[in-house]
Amino acid sequence: MEVIKTSKLTKYYGKARGIIDLDLTVTQGDLFGFIGPNGAGKSTTIRTLLGLIRPTSGSAMVFGKDITKEKGAILSDVGYLPSEALFYHGMTVKDILKLSADLRRTNCTSEAKLLCERLQLDTSRKVDELSFGNRKKVAIVCALQHRPALLVLDEPTSGLDPLMQKEFFDILRERNREGVTILLSSHVLSEVQRNCTHAAIIRDGRIIACDRVDGLSKTSIKRITVHGVVDLEHLTGIRDRKEAEGSVSFLYSGDMGSLLHALSSGRVDDLTVMEPDLEEMFLHYYGKGGETI
């Protein structure tokens, strides 16, 4: 079942670009990563999917329902975590969690208690007194406590310390094993690679790559490490070059014959050819100045 399905989804803010011709499919039970730098269009996509802003053109369905016509029915089974959560001043954490549950007309007391214990969140404190990381925990509990079928999480780990990040992803994986679909927007590529099954890369409002996470790195691009002395200056297709004493490492997408010729003309003491990881693939899609190599 397709939980999220968009077709040429487009959003402009006046003349400013939001997202353009976005085609995205997230199937039931997937843990889907949505990656790109700030300003690429991640949050605009999410807010459009949830009906918080209206699309300029194109269409999108969530749970098979149109986002512009059936927003209420969609949001009743969605847990949304915005990148920046704001709360009413003067309220305690307990008050905020109860308000969130009451708005959904759901008793979430038991589930909220379990989540707060796991995230080490003190519900007696006022939200005004909390650090950014603890406010993020409040938002996480609000998003998860009603046990929705779809979680939409926008930069969820910002502000969390490493131990809380681990606990948070433990919770997500548990929910995912229970069949919950998760759309995880992030610019932290390592957490997407460790936790997601599929991922899409967005650039300048357009999706430029979408595949299984392990498939995104299985391309003709290789991470080459050479120990020795070789002249690589005439080669094209090299980026992310890193030099150390007696060695050089780089991503290579050029002609393999040209590379072999250069290596044979120099002195190679050792050679390693590896598949790039997701972060290195991201560098491939986002060159300096936003240019793809």
CSV table of N, CA, C and O in Angstrom, one decimal, residues 12 25 36 39 60-61 72 90 98 119 132 140 150 159 162 168 183 196 210 222 229 237 240 276:
chain,number,residue,atom,x,y,z
A,12,TYR,N,5.1,27.1,-4.9
A,12,TYR,CA,5.9,28.4,-5.0
A,12,TYR,C,5.4,29.4,-3.9
A,12,TYR,O,4.2,29.4,-3.6
A,25,THR,N,7.0,8.4,-3.6
A,25,THR,CA,6.2,7.3,-3.1
A,25,THR,C,6.8,6.7,-1.9
A,25,THR,O,8.0,6.3,-1.9
A,36,GLY,N,18.6,16.3,2.4
A,36,GLY,CA,19.0,17.5,1.6
A,36,GLY,C,19.5,18.6,2.6
A,36,GLY,O,19.1,18.5,3.8
A,39,GLY,N,17.1,24.5,3.1
A,39,GLY,CA,16.6,25.2,1.9
A,39,GLY,C,16.4,24.4,0.7
A,39,GLY,O,16.0,24.9,-0.3
A,60,ALA,N,-1.2,15.2,-4.2
A,60,ALA,CA,-0.6,14.3,-3.2
A,60,ALA,C,-1.7,13.5,-2.5
A,60,ALA,O,-2.7,14.1,-2.2
A,61,MET,N,-1.4,12.3,-2.2
A,61,MET,CA,-2.3,11.4,-1.4
A,61,MET,C,-1.6,10.9,-0.2
A,61,MET,O,-0.4,10.5,-0.3
A,72,GLY,N,-8.4,16.6,7.5
A,72,GLY,CA,-8.7,16.2,8.8
A,72,GLY,C,-8.6,14.7,9.0
A,72,GLY,O,-8.1,14.2,10.0
A,90,GLY,N,4.3,29.2,30.1
A,90,GLY,CA,3.7,29.0,31.4
A,90,GLY,C,3.2,27.6,31.6
A,90,GLY,O,2.8,27.3,32.8
A,98,LYS,N,-1.0,16.6,27.8
A,98,LYS,CA,-2.4,16.4,27.9
A,98,LYS,C,-3.2,17.2,26.9
A,98,LYS,O,-4.2,16.7,26.3
A,119,LEU,N,12.8,8.7,27.5
A,119,LEU,CA,13.5,9.9,27.0
A,119,LEU,C,14.0,10.8,28.2
A,119,LEU,O,14.6,11.8,28.0
A,132,PHE,N,16.8,23.4,24.7
A,132,PHE,CA,16.3,23.1,23.3
A,132,PHE,C,16.1,21.6,23.2
A,132,PHE,O,15.1,21.1,22.6
A,140,ILE,N,8.6,15.2,20.6
A,140,ILE,CA,8.7,13.8,20.2
A,140,ILE,C,7.5,13.0,20.8
A,140,ILE,O,6.8,12.2,20.2
A,150,LEU,N,1.3,6.7,10.7
A,150,LEU,CA,2.4,7.4,10.0
A,150,LEU,C,3.1,8.4,10.8
A,150,LEU,O,2.4,9.3,11.5
A,159,GLY,N,19.4,18.8,18.7
A,159,GLY,CA,19.3,19.2,20.1
A,159,GLY,C,19.4,18.0,21.0
A,159,GLY,O,19.6,18.2,22.2
A,162,PRO,N,23.8,12.3,22.2
A,162,PRO,CA,24.0,11.0,21.5
A,162,PRO,C,23.2,9.9,22.2
A,162,PRO,O,22.7,9.0,21.5
A,168,PHE,N,16.0,7.4,20.9
A,168,PHE,CA,14.9,7.8,20.0
A,168,PHE,C,14.9,6.9,18.8
A,168,PHE,O,13.8,6.4,18.4
A,183,LEU,N,8.4,8.7,7.7
A,183,LEU,CA,9.1,9.6,6.8
A,183,LEU,C,10.1,10.5,7.7
A,183,LEU,O,9.6,11.3,8.5
A,196,CYS,N,17.4,4.0,7.9
A,196,CYS,CA,16.4,4.0,6.9
A,196,CYS,C,16.6,2.9,5.9
A,196,CYS,O,17.7,2.4,5.6
A,210,CYS,N,16.4,8.6,-5.8
A,210,CYS,CA,15.5,7.9,-4.9
A,210,CYS,C,15.8,6.4,-5.1
A,210,CYS,O,15.7,5.9,-6.2
A,222,LYS,N,33.4,5.6,-7.3
A,222,LYS,CA,34.2,4.8,-6.4
A,222,LYS,C,35.0,5.7,-5.5
A,222,LYS,O,35.4,6.8,-5.9
A,229,VAL,N,53.1,7.4,-5.3
A,229,VAL,CA,53.3,8.7,-6.0
A,229,VAL,C,52.7,8.6,-7.4
A,229,VAL,O,53.2,7.8,-8.2
A,237,GLY,N,36.7,14.1,-13.3
A,237,GLY,CA,35.8,13.2,-12.5
A,237,GLY,C,36.3,13.0,-11.1
A,237,GLY,O,35.8,12.1,-10.4
A,240,ASP,N,36.2,15.6,-3.8
A,240,ASP,CA,36.5,15.3,-2.4
A,240,ASP,C,37.9,14.6,-2.2
A,240,ASP,O,38.0,13.6,-1.6
A,276,PRO,N,31.3,4.1,-2.3
A,276,PRO,CA,31.2,5.2,-1.4
A,276,PRO,C,30.0,5.0,-0.4
A,276,PRO,O,29.1,4.3,-0.7
